[in-house]
Amino acid sequence: MPITVHRTIITLALVLGAAPAAAQVPGIPVYNSGVPRGIGLYADVGFPNDDAGGGTGLALTGRGGFGPLGATAIISSYNPDGPAGGDLSVGATGNYRIFGGPLVPLSVSLQAGVGYAKPDAGLLPGGDVTQWRFPIGVGFALTIPNPALAIRPWLAPRIDILRQSAGGGSTTDTEFALSGGLELNTLGGLGVHAAYDLILGGGLKPGVLGLGAHYNFRVPGL
């Protein structure tokens, strides 16, 4: 067997065995709690289980809602158990609300996203390993009004597509996944949130618990 082919097979096998089968960005749940109103800034810390690689994830996300349309952009750092340092990832989603509105407590939203990471190599081109993740799903959210605090539970099934390439070879895996969570929002825009993300296909069950805080800036007309 040629040396280059042999090296490609070994590299790809190592990647598939070591890479965590996480969500859109490693170490952070996929959030699909509906299209936001205005502009929001979210900070998260994630705790993957052993099947997802362990360790800790940190993320900063910007969200925007424009009528029925919404978009998010995320940057994260994931520190798996073992090696020091963090792997950077970036991602984005597009959301479309197909049911619900300001006076309707239940909302249903479609979501499609993309995540990009190069473990142990930063985000710039080059290096041996590249990961692309594509979450595609639907989210159901219910807003429970309260005089001082709005409670928003949500649930979002999806198809999770992971494409990994290393040393000239590549693989693509498609799994069913489910995420759900709870948001608590004050009238002033400050809030906290929690979510759990679980990939259900295959023998392993990668899961991620996410906790965070956020602030929503109300924009007139949105």
PDB file of C-alpha atoms in Angstrom:
ATOM      1  CA  MET A   1       0.000   0.000   0.000  1.00  0.00           C
ATOM      2  CA  PRO A   2       1.463   3.427  -0.887  1.00  0.00           C
ATOM      3  CA  ILE A   3       2.683   5.435   2.082  1.00  0.00           C
ATOM      4  CA  THR A   4       0.392   8.407   1.323  1.00  0.00           C
ATOM      5  CA  VAL A   5      -2.730   6.203   1.179  1.00  0.00           C
ATOM      6  CA  HIS A   6      -1.716   4.397   4.357  1.00  0.00           C
ATOM      7  CA  ARG A   7      -1.182   7.727   6.126  1.00  0.00           C
ATOM      8  CA  THR A   8      -4.582   8.983   4.948  1.00  0.00           C
ATOM      9  CA  ILE A   9      -6.364   5.917   6.315  1.00  0.00           C
ATOM     10  CA  ILE A  10      -4.595   6.167   9.670  1.00  0.00           C
ATOM     11  CA  THR A  11      -5.298   9.899   9.985  1.00  0.00           C
ATOM     12  CA  LEU A  12      -8.973   9.508   9.136  1.00  0.00           C
ATOM     13  CA  ALA A  13      -9.373   6.590  11.539  1.00  0.00           C
ATOM     14  CA  LEU A  14      -7.813   8.583  14.365  1.00  0.00           C
ATOM     15  CA  VAL A  15     -10.095  11.537  13.671  1.00  0.00           C
ATOM     16  CA  LEU A  16     -13.230   9.402  13.618  1.00  0.00           C
ATOM     17  CA  GLY A  17     -12.229   7.732  16.851  1.00  0.00           C
ATOM     18  CA  ALA A  18     -11.316  10.932  18.693  1.00  0.00           C
ATOM     19  CA  ALA A  19     -13.676  13.598  17.384  1.00  0.00           C
ATOM     20  CA  PRO A  20     -16.678  14.238  19.633  1.00  0.00           C
ATOM     21  CA  ALA A  21     -20.029  13.707  17.917  1.00  0.00           C
ATOM     22  CA  ALA A  22     -21.384  16.934  19.312  1.00  0.00           C
ATOM     23  CA  ALA A  23     -23.831  19.543  18.070  1.00  0.00           C
ATOM     24  CA  GLN A  24     -23.401  22.450  15.651  1.00  0.00           C
ATOM     25  CA  VAL A  25     -20.242  23.604  17.422  1.00  0.00           C
ATOM     26  CA  PRO A  26     -18.477  21.124  19.748  1.00  0.00           C
ATOM     27  CA  GLY A  27     -19.382  21.414  23.414  1.00  0.00           C
ATOM     28  CA  ILE A  28     -22.472  23.634  22.999  1.00  0.00           C
ATOM     29  CA  PRO A  29     -26.135  22.583  22.485  1.00  0.00           C
ATOM     30  CA  VAL A  30     -28.058  23.517  19.352  1.00  0.00           C
ATOM     31  CA  TYR A  31     -30.533  26.202  20.440  1.00  0.00           C
ATOM     32  CA  ASN A  32     -33.819  26.478  18.541  1.00  0.00           C
ATOM     33  CA  SER A  33     -36.159  28.387  20.831  1.00  0.00           C
ATOM     34  CA  GLY A  34     -37.792  30.371  18.029  1.00  0.00           C
ATOM     35  CA  VAL A  35     -37.148  33.607  16.172  1.00  0.00           C
ATOM     36  CA  PRO A  36     -36.093  36.334  18.631  1.00  0.00           C
ATOM     37  CA  ARG A  37     -37.560  39.816  18.718  1.00  0.00           C
ATOM     38  CA  GLY A  38     -34.858  42.439  18.236  1.00  0.00           C
ATOM     39  CA  ILE A  39     -31.177  41.756  18.868  1.00  0.00           C
ATOM     40  CA  GLY A  40     -29.806  39.406  21.517  1.00  0.00           C
ATOM     41  CA  LEU A  41     -26.386  38.558  22.937  1.00  0.00           C
ATOM     42  CA  TYR A  42     -25.992  35.121  24.538  1.00  0.00           C
ATOM     43  CA  ALA A  43     -23.108  33.687  26.590  1.00  0.00           C
ATOM     44  CA  ASP A  44     -22.952  29.933  27.201  1.00  0.00           C
ATOM     45  CA  VAL A  45     -20.932  27.299  28.976  1.00  0.00           C
ATOM     46  CA  GLY A  46     -21.372  23.687  27.869  1.00  0.00           C
ATOM     47  CA  PHE A  47     -20.683  20.389  29.622  1.00  0.00           C
ATOM     48  CA  PRO A  48     -20.501  17.450  27.178  1.00  0.00           C
ATOM     49  CA  ASN A  49     -20.916  13.908  28.502  1.00  0.00           C
ATOM     50  CA  ASP A  50     -18.231  11.269  27.987  1.00  0.00           C
ATOM     51  CA  ASP A  51     -19.718  10.087  24.673  1.00  0.00           C
ATOM     52  CA  ALA A  52     -19.457  13.669  23.380  1.00  0.00           C
ATOM     53  CA  GLY A  53     -15.802  13.994  24.384  1.00  0.00           C
ATOM     54  CA  GLY A  54     -16.142  15.446  27.892  1.00  0.00           C
ATOM     55  CA  GLY A  55     -14.493  18.731  28.771  1.00  0.00           C
ATOM     56  CA  THR A  56     -16.016  22.210  28.649  1.00  0.00           C
ATOM     57  CA  GLY A  57     -17.276  24.494  25.902  1.00  0.00           C
ATOM     58  CA  LEU A  58     -17.587  28.288  25.956  1.00  0.00           C
ATOM     59  CA  ALA A  59     -19.546  30.274  23.398  1.00  0.00           C
ATOM     60  CA  LEU A  60     -20.736  33.753  22.498  1.00  0.00           C
ATOM     61  CA  THR A  61     -23.760  34.050  20.208  1.00  0.00           C
ATOM     62  CA  GLY A  62     -25.466  36.978  18.523  1.00  0.00           C
ATOM     63  CA  ARG A  63     -29.130  36.580  17.554  1.00  0.00           C
ATOM     64  CA  GLY A  64     -31.363  38.779  15.469  1.00  0.00           C
ATOM     65  CA  GLY A  65     -35.042  38.642  14.556  1.00  0.00           C
ATOM     66  CA  PHE A  66     -36.681  40.501  11.685  1.00  0.00           C
ATOM     67  CA  GLY A  67     -40.361  39.619  11.590  1.00  0.00           C
ATOM     68  CA  PRO A  68     -40.667  35.888  10.828  1.00  0.00           C
ATOM     69  CA  LEU A  69     -36.987  35.648   9.868  1.00  0.00           C
ATOM     70  CA  GLY A  70     -34.110  35.165  12.274  1.00  0.00           C
ATOM     71  CA  ALA A  71     -30.379  34.555  12.165  1.00  0.00           C
ATOM     72  CA  THR A  72     -27.634  33.677  14.622  1.00  0.00           C
ATOM     73  CA  ALA A  73     -23.831  33.693  14.578  1.00  0.00           C
ATOM     74  CA  ILE A  74     -21.695  31.845  17.130  1.00  0.00           C
ATOM     75  CA  ILE A  75     -18.039  31.525  18.050  1.00  0.00           C
ATOM     76  CA  SER A  76     -16.955  28.920  20.576  1.00  0.00           C
ATOM     77  CA  SER A  77     -13.962  27.337  22.246  1.00  0.00           C
ATOM     78  CA  TYR A  78     -14.012  23.678  23.245  1.00  0.00           C
ATOM     79  CA  ASN A  79     -11.558  22.108  25.699  1.00  0.00           C
ATOM     80  CA  PRO A  80     -11.843  18.298  25.670  1.00  0.00           C
ATOM     81  CA  ASP A  81     -10.602  16.239  28.587  1.00  0.00           C
ATOM     82  CA  GLY A  82      -6.884  15.643  28.194  1.00  0.00           C
ATOM     83  CA  PRO A  83      -5.064  18.073  25.859  1.00  0.00           C
ATOM     84  CA  ALA A  84      -4.569  21.611  27.071  1.00  0.00           C
ATOM     85  CA  GLY A  85      -5.863  24.553  25.066  1.00  0.00           C
ATOM     86  CA  GLY A  86      -9.124  25.008  23.177  1.00  0.00           C
ATOM     87  CA  ASP A  87     -10.419  24.264  19.689  1.00  0.00           C
ATOM     88  CA  LEU A  88     -12.173  27.233  18.067  1.00  0.00           C
ATOM     89  CA  SER A  89     -15.385  26.773  16.096  1.00  0.00           C
ATOM     90  CA  VAL A  90     -17.744  29.114  14.281  1.00  0.00           C
ATOM     91  CA  GLY A  91     -21.323  28.638  13.155  1.00  0.00           C
ATOM     92  CA  ALA A  92     -24.500  30.299  11.952  1.00  0.00           C
ATOM     93  CA  THR A  93     -28.192  29.488  11.602  1.00  0.00           C
ATOM     94  CA  GLY A  94     -31.156  30.789   9.681  1.00  0.00           C
ATOM     95  CA  ASN A  95     -34.637  30.547  11.207  1.00  0.00           C
ATOM     96  CA  TYR A  96     -38.120  30.978   9.794  1.00  0.00           C
ATOM     97  CA  ARG A  97     -41.240  31.162  11.962  1.00  0.00           C
ATOM     98  CA  ILE A  98     -44.090  29.289  10.290  1.00  0.00           C
ATOM     99  CA  PHE A  99     -46.579  29.673  13.145  1.00  0.00           C
ATOM    100  CA  GLY A 100     -47.030  32.098  16.019  1.00  0.00           C
ATOM    101  CA  GLY A 101     -46.707  35.794  16.669  1.00  0.00           C
ATOM    102  CA  PRO A 102     -46.677  38.436  19.424  1.00  0.00           C
ATOM    103  CA  LEU A 103     -50.199  37.509  20.577  1.00  0.00           C
ATOM    104  CA  VAL A 104     -49.868  33.732  20.083  1.00  0.00           C
ATOM    105  CA  PRO A 105     -47.954  31.944  22.872  1.00  0.00           C
ATOM    106  CA  LEU A 106     -47.003  28.900  20.768  1.00  0.00           C
ATOM    107  CA  SER A 107     -44.462  29.284  17.966  1.00  0.00           C
ATOM    108  CA  VAL A 108     -43.120  26.813  15.408  1.00  0.00           C
ATOM    109  CA  SER A 109     -39.863  27.621  13.602  1.00  0.00           C
ATOM    110  CA  LEU A 110     -37.757  25.940  10.941  1.00  0.00           C
ATOM    111  CA  GLN A 111     -33.986  26.067  11.377  1.00  0.00           C
ATOM    112  CA  ALA A 112     -30.976  25.264   9.203  1.00  0.00           C
ATOM    113  CA  GLY A 113     -27.416  25.820  10.349  1.00  0.00           C
ATOM    114  CA  VAL A 114     -23.753  25.216   9.698  1.00  0.00           C
ATOM    115  CA  GLY A 115     -20.759  24.785  11.987  1.00  0.00           C
ATOM    116  CA  TYR A 116     -17.071  24.739  11.054  1.00  0.00           C
ATOM    117  CA  ALA A 117     -14.081  23.560  13.059  1.00  0.00           C
ATOM    118  CA  LYS A 118     -10.480  22.482  12.548  1.00  0.00           C
ATOM    119  CA  PRO A 119      -9.483  20.590  15.709  1.00  0.00           C
ATOM    120  CA  ASP A 120      -5.942  21.333  16.902  1.00  0.00           C
ATOM    121  CA  ALA A 121      -5.355  23.674  13.941  1.00  0.00           C
ATOM    122  CA  GLY A 122      -7.389  26.837  14.554  1.00  0.00           C
ATOM    123  CA  LEU A 123      -9.812  28.100  11.916  1.00  0.00           C
ATOM    124  CA  LEU A 124      -7.443  29.031   9.084  1.00  0.00           C
ATOM    125  CA  PRO A 125      -7.055  26.852   5.965  1.00  0.00           C
ATOM    126  CA  GLY A 126      -4.508  24.087   6.165  1.00  0.00           C
ATOM    127  CA  GLY A 127      -4.000  21.275   8.632  1.00  0.00           C
ATOM    128  CA  ASP A 128      -5.193  17.699   8.383  1.00  0.00           C
ATOM    129  CA  VAL A 129      -8.660  17.716   9.941  1.00  0.00           C
ATOM    130  CA  THR A 130     -11.775  19.655   8.968  1.00  0.00           C
ATOM    131  CA  GLN A 131     -15.271  19.260  10.428  1.00  0.00           C
ATOM    132  CA  TRP A 132     -18.525  20.597   8.983  1.00  0.00           C
ATOM    133  CA  ARG A 133     -21.798  20.199  10.872  1.00  0.00           C
ATOM    134  CA  PHE A 134     -25.272  20.849   9.480  1.00  0.00           C
ATOM    135  CA  PRO A 135     -28.238  20.840  11.923  1.00  0.00           C
ATOM    136  CA  ILE A 136     -31.629  20.935  10.171  1.00  0.00           C
ATOM    137  CA  GLY A 137     -34.811  20.820  12.230  1.00  0.00           C
ATOM    138  CA  VAL A 138     -37.954  22.359  13.643  1.00  0.00           C
ATOM    139  CA  GLY A 139     -38.463  24.045  17.005  1.00  0.00           C
ATOM    140  CA  PHE A 140     -41.574  24.311  19.190  1.00  0.00           C
ATOM    141  CA  ALA A 141     -41.618  27.025  21.856  1.00  0.00           C
ATOM    142  CA  LEU A 142     -44.265  28.156  24.332  1.00  0.00           C
ATOM    143  CA  THR A 143     -44.166  31.576  25.993  1.00  0.00           C
ATOM    144  CA  ILE A 144     -45.807  31.608  29.431  1.00  0.00           C
ATOM    145  CA  PRO A 145     -46.387  35.255  30.385  1.00  0.00           C
ATOM    146  CA  ASN A 146     -45.813  36.455  33.911  1.00  0.00           C
ATOM    147  CA  PRO A 147     -45.961  39.973  35.391  1.00  0.00           C
ATOM    148  CA  ALA A 148     -42.204  40.057  36.009  1.00  0.00           C
ATOM    149  CA  LEU A 149     -40.760  37.014  34.242  1.00  0.00           C
ATOM    150  CA  ALA A 150     -41.585  35.330  30.936  1.00  0.00           C
ATOM    151  CA  ILE A 151     -41.043  31.557  30.946  1.00  0.00           C
ATOM    152  CA  ARG A 152     -40.237  29.927  27.608  1.00  0.00           C
ATOM    153  CA  PRO A 153     -39.827  26.142  27.375  1.00  0.00           C
ATOM    154  CA  TRP A 154     -38.908  24.710  23.973  1.00  0.00           C
ATOM    155  CA  LEU A 155     -38.230  21.422  22.184  1.00  0.00           C
ATOM    156  CA  ALA A 156     -36.477  20.918  18.834  1.00  0.00           C
ATOM    157  CA  PRO A 157     -35.988  17.630  16.942  1.00  0.00           C
ATOM    158  CA  ARG A 158     -33.539  17.721  14.034  1.00  0.00           C
ATOM    159  CA  ILE A 159     -31.358  15.857  11.586  1.00  0.00           C
ATOM    160  CA  ASP A 160     -27.657  16.282  12.414  1.00  0.00           C
ATOM    161  CA  ILE A 161     -25.157  15.903   9.563  1.00  0.00           C
ATOM    162  CA  LEU A 162     -21.420  15.679  10.271  1.00  0.00           C
ATOM    163  CA  ARG A 163     -18.812  15.694   7.509  1.00  0.00           C
ATOM    164  CA  GLN A 164     -15.198  15.085   8.507  1.00  0.00           C
ATOM    165  CA  SER A 165     -12.173  15.118   6.245  1.00  0.00           C
ATOM    166  CA  ALA A 166      -8.574  14.246   7.005  1.00  0.00           C
ATOM    167  CA  GLY A 167      -5.537  13.538   4.863  1.00  0.00           C
ATOM    168  CA  GLY A 168      -7.498  13.526   1.611  1.00  0.00           C
ATOM    169  CA  GLY A 169     -10.284  11.202   2.847  1.00  0.00           C
ATOM    170  CA  SER A 170     -13.717  12.106   4.199  1.00  0.00           C
ATOM    171  CA  THR A 171     -16.795  10.609   5.841  1.00  0.00           C
ATOM    172  CA  THR A 172     -20.364  11.850   6.276  1.00  0.00           C
ATOM    173  CA  ASP A 173     -22.659  10.744   9.117  1.00  0.00           C
ATOM    174  CA  THR A 174     -26.342  11.586   9.538  1.00  0.00           C
ATOM    175  CA  GLU A 175     -28.071  11.128  12.894  1.00  0.00           C
ATOM    176  CA  PHE A 176     -31.348  12.073  14.578  1.00  0.00           C
ATOM    177  CA  ALA A 177     -30.936  14.527  17.448  1.00  0.00           C
ATOM    178  CA  LEU A 178     -33.131  16.281  19.976  1.00  0.00           C
ATOM    179  CA  SER A 179     -32.551  19.431  22.006  1.00  0.00           C
ATOM    180  CA  GLY A 180     -34.745  21.201  24.501  1.00  0.00           C
ATOM    181  CA  GLY A 181     -34.497  23.852  27.136  1.00  0.00           C
ATOM    182  CA  LEU A 182     -35.914  26.695  29.152  1.00  0.00           C
ATOM    183  CA  GLU A 183     -35.520  30.471  28.961  1.00  0.00           C
ATOM    184  CA  LEU A 184     -36.382  32.938  31.713  1.00  0.00           C
ATOM    185  CA  ASN A 185     -36.682  36.527  30.481  1.00  0.00           C
ATOM    186  CA  THR A 186     -37.240  39.708  32.471  1.00  0.00           C
ATOM    187  CA  LEU A 187     -39.056  42.759  31.138  1.00  0.00           C
ATOM    188  CA  GLY A 188     -35.756  44.663  31.072  1.00  0.00           C
ATOM    189  CA  GLY A 189     -34.219  42.237  28.573  1.00  0.00           C
ATOM    190  CA  LEU A 190     -31.948  40.276  30.909  1.00  0.00           C
ATOM    191  CA  GLY A 191     -32.428  36.529  31.095  1.00  0.00           C
ATOM    192  CA  VAL A 192     -30.952  33.115  31.808  1.00  0.00           C
ATOM    193  CA  HIS A 193     -31.280  29.883  29.885  1.00  0.00           C
ATOM    194  CA  ALA A 194     -30.498  26.178  30.013  1.00  0.00           C
ATOM    195  CA  ALA A 195     -30.616  23.436  27.387  1.00  0.00           C
ATOM    196  CA  TYR A 196     -29.738  19.802  26.815  1.00  0.00           C
ATOM    197  CA  ASP A 197     -28.774  18.336  23.441  1.00  0.00           C
ATOM    198  CA  LEU A 198     -28.736  14.601  22.678  1.00  0.00           C
ATOM    199  CA  ILE A 199     -27.785  12.711  19.505  1.00  0.00           C
ATOM    200  CA  LEU A 200     -29.813   9.493  19.404  1.00  0.00           C
ATOM    201  CA  GLY A 201     -28.388   7.497  16.487  1.00  0.00           C
ATOM    202  CA  GLY A 202     -25.700   4.832  16.703  1.00  0.00           C
ATOM    203  CA  GLY A 203     -24.348   3.065  19.770  1.00  0.00           C
ATOM    204  CA  LEU A 204     -23.066   6.171  21.563  1.00  0.00           C
ATOM    205  CA  LYS A 205     -25.364   8.847  22.987  1.00  0.00           C
ATOM    206  CA  PRO A 206     -23.441  12.158  22.851  1.00  0.00           C
ATOM    207  CA  GLY A 207     -25.118  14.755  25.042  1.00  0.00           C
ATOM    208  CA  VAL A 208     -24.344  18.339  26.038  1.00  0.00           C
ATOM    209  CA  LEU A 209     -25.742  20.371  28.930  1.00  0.00           C
ATOM    210  CA  GLY A 210     -25.661  24.119  28.335  1.00  0.00           C
ATOM    211  CA  LEU A 211     -26.135  26.965  30.828  1.00  0.00           C
ATOM    212  CA  GLY A 212     -25.967  30.674  30.135  1.00  0.00           C
ATOM    213  CA  ALA A 213     -27.196  34.235  30.392  1.00  0.00           C
ATOM    214  CA  HIS A 214     -28.402  36.660  27.744  1.00  0.00           C
ATOM    215  CA  TYR A 215     -29.575  40.179  27.088  1.00  0.00           C
ATOM    216  CA  ASN A 216     -32.139  41.174  24.468  1.00  0.00           C
ATOM    217  CA  PHE A 217     -32.119  44.665  22.965  1.00  0.00           C
ATOM    218  CA  ARG A 218     -35.582  45.689  21.847  1.00  0.00           C
ATOM    219  CA  VAL A 219     -35.622  47.344  18.441  1.00  0.00           C
ATOM    220  CA  PRO A 220     -38.722  49.400  17.563  1.00  0.00           C
ATOM    221  CA  GLY A 221     -40.636  47.858  14.697  1.00  0.00           C
ATOM    222  CA  LEU A 222     -39.128  44.354  15.085  1.00  0.00           C
TER     223      LEU A 222
END
